[in-house]
Tab-separated table of N, CA and C in Angstrom:
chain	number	residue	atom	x	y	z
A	1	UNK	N	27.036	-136.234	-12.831
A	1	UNK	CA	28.220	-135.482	-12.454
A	1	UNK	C	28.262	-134.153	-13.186
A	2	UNK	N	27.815	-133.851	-14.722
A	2	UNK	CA	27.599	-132.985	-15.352
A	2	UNK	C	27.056	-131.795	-14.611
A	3	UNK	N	25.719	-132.216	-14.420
A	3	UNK	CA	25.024	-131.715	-13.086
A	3	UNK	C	25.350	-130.760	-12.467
A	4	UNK	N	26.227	-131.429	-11.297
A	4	UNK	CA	26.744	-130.552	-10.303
A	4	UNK	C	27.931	-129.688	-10.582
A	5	UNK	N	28.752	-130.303	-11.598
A	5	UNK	CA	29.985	-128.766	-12.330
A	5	UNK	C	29.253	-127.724	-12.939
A	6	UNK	N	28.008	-128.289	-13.586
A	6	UNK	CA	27.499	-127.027	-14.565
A	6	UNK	C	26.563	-126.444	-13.170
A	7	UNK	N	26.231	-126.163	-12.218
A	7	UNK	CA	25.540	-125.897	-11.020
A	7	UNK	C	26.451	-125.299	-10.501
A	8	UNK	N	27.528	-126.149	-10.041
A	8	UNK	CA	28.740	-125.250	-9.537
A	8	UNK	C	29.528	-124.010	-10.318
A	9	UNK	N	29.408	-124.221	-11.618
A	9	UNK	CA	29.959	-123.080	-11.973
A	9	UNK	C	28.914	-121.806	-12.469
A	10	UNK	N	27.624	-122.219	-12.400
A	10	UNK	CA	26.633	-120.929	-12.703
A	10	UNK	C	26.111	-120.708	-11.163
A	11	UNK	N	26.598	-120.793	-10.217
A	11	UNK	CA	26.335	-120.715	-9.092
A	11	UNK	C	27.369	-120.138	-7.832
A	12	UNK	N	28.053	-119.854	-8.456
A	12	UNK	CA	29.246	-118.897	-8.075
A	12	UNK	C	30.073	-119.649	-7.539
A	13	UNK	N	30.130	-121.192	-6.826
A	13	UNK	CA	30.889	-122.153	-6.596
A	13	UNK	C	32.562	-121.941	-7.234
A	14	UNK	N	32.849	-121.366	-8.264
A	14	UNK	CA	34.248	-121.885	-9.538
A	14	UNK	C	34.570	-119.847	-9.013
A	15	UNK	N	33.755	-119.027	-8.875
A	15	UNK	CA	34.350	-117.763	-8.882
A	15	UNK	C	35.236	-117.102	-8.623
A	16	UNK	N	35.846	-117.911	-7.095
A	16	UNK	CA	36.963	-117.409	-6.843
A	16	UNK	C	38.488	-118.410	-7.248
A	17	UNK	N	38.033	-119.516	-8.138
A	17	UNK	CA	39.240	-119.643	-8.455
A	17	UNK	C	39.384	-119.315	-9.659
A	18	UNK	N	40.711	-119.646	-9.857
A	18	UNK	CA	41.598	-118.754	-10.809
A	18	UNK	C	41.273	-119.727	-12.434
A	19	UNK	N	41.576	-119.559	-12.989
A	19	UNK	CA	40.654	-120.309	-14.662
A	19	UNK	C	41.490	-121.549	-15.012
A	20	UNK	N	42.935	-121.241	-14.659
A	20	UNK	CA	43.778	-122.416	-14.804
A	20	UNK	C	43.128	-123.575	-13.658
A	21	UNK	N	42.933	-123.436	-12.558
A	21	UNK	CA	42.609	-124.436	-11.324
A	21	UNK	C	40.804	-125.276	-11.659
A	22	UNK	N	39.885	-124.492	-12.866
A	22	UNK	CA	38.798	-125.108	-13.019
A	22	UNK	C	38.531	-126.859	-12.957
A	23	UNK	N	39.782	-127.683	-14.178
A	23	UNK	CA	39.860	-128.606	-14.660
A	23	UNK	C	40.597	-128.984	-13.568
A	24	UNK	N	41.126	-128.786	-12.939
A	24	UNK	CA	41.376	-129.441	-11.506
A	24	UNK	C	40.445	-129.747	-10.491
A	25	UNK	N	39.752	-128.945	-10.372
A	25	UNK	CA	38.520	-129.213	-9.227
A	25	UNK	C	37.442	-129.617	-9.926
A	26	UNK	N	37.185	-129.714	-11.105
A	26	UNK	CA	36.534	-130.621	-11.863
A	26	UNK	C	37.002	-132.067	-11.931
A	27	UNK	N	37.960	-132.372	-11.983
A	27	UNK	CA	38.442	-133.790	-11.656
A	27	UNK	C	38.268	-134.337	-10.520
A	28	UNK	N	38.599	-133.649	-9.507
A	28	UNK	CA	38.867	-133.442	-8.230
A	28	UNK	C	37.368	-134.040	-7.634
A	29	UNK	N	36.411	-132.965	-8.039
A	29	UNK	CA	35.489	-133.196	-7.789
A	29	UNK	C	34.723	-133.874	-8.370
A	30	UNK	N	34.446	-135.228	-9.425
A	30	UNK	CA	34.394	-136.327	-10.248
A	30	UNK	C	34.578	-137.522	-9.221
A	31	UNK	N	35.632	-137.517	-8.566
A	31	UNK	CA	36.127	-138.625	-8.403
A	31	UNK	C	35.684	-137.774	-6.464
A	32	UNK	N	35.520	-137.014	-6.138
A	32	UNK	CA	34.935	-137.015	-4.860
A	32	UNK	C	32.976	-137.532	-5.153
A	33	UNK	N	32.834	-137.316	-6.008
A	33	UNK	CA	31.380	-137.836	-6.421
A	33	UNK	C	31.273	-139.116	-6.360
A	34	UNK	N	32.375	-140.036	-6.906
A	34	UNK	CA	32.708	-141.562	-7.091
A	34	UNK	C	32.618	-142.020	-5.339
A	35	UNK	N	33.109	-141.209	-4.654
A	35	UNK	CA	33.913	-142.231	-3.458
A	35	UNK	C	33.134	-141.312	-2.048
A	36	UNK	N	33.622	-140.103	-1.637
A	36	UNK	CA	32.712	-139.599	-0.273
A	36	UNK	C	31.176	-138.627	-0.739
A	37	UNK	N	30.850	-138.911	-2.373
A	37	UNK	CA	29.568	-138.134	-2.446
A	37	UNK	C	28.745	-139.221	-2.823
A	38	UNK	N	29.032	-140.550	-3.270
A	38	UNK	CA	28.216	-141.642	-3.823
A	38	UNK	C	26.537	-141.470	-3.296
A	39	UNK	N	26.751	-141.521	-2.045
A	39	UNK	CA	24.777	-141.266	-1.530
A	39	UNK	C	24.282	-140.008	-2.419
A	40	UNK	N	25.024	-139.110	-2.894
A	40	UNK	CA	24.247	-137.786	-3.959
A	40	UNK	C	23.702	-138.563	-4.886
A	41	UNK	N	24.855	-138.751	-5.397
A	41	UNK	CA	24.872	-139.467	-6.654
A	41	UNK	C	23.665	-140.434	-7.258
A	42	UNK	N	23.236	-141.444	-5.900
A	42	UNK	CA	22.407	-142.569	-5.891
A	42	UNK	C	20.989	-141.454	-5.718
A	43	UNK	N	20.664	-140.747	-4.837
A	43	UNK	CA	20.060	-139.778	-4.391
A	43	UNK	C	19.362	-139.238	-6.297
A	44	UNK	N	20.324	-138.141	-6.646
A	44	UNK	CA	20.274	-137.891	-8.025
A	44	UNK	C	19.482	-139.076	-8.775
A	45	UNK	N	20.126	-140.101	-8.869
A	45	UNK	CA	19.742	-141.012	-10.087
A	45	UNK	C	17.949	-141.435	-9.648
A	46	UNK	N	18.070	-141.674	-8.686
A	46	UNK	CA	16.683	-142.611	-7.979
A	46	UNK	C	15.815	-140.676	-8.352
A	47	UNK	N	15.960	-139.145	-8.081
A	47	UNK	CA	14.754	-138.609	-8.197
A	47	UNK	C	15.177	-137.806	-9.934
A	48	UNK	N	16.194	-138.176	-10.417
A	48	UNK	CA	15.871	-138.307	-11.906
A	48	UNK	C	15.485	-136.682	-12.390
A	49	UNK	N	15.601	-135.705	-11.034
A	49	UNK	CA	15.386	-134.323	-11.736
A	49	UNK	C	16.281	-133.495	-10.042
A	50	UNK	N	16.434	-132.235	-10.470
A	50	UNK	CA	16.682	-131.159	-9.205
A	50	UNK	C	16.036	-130.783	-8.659
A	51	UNK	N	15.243	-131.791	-7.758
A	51	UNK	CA	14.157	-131.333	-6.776
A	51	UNK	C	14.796	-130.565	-5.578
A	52	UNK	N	13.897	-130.073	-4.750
A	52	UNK	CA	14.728	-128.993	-3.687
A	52	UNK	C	15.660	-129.613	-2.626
A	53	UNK	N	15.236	-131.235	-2.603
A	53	UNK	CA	16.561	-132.101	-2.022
A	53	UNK	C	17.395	-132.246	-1.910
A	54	UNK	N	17.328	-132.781	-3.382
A	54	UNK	CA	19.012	-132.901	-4.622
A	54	UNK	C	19.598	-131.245	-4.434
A	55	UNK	N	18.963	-130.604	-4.857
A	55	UNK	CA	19.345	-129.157	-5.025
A	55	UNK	C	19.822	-128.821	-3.248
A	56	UNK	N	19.285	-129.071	-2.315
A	56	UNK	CA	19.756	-129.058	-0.634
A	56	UNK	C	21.101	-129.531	-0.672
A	57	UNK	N	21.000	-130.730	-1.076
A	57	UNK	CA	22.589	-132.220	-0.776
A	57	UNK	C	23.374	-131.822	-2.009
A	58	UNK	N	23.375	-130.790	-3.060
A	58	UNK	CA	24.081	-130.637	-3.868
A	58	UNK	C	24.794	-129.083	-3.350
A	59	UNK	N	23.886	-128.713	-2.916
A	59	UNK	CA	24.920	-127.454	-2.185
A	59	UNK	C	25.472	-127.259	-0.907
A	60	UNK	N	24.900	-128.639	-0.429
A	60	UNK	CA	25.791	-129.067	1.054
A	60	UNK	C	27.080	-129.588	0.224
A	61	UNK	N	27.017	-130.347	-0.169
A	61	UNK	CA	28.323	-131.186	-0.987
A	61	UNK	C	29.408	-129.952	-1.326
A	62	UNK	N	29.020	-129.158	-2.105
A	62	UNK	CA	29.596	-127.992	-2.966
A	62	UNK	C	30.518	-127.430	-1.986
A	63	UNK	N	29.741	-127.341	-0.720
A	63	UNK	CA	30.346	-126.471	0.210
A	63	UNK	C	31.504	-126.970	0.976
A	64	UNK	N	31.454	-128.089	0.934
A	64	UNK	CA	32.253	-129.123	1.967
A	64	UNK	C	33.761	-129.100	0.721
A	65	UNK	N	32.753	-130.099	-0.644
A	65	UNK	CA	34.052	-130.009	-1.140
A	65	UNK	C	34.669	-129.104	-1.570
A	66	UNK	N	34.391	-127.723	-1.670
A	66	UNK	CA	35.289	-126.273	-1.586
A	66	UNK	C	36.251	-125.945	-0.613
A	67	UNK	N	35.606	-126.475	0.212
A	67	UNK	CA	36.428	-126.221	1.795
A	67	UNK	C	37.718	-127.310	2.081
A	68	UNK	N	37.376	-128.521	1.059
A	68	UNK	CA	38.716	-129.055	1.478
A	68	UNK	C	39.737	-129.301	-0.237
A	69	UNK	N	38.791	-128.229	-1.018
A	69	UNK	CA	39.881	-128.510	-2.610
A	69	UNK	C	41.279	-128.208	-2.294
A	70	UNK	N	42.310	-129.310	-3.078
A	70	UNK	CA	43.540	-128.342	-3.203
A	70	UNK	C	43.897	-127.772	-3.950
A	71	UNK	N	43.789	-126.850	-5.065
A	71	UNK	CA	44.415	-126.148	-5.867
A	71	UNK	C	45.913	-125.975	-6.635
């Protein structure tokens, strides 16, 4: 899960929100990892590095769950 916040936020993912809303969509997005991202997750663990896959399904994910954060 580390992972994908520290990805998301050196990746311009966190840029347009505001600094107070970070630890929100960090939670937010924790517990979307737990429940509609679990196949990443399993995905992640089974290739054990950021191959161009993980790195594919991690910025499909990013995108989706941006599009439906609430702030």
């Amino acid at each position: 899960k580390q992972i994908v916040i520290i990805y998301a936020g050196t990746n311009g993912y966190l840029d347009d929100l505001p600094v107070n809303k970070v630890r929100q969509f960090e939670k937010q997005l924790n517990e979307a990892l737990d429940s509609t991202y679990a196949d990443f997750l399993r995905l992640l663990n089974k290739e054990k590095a950021v191959t161009d896959k993980v790195k594919e399904e991690m910025e499909k994910l990013l995108v989706d769950f941006k599009r439906s954060f609430k702030a």
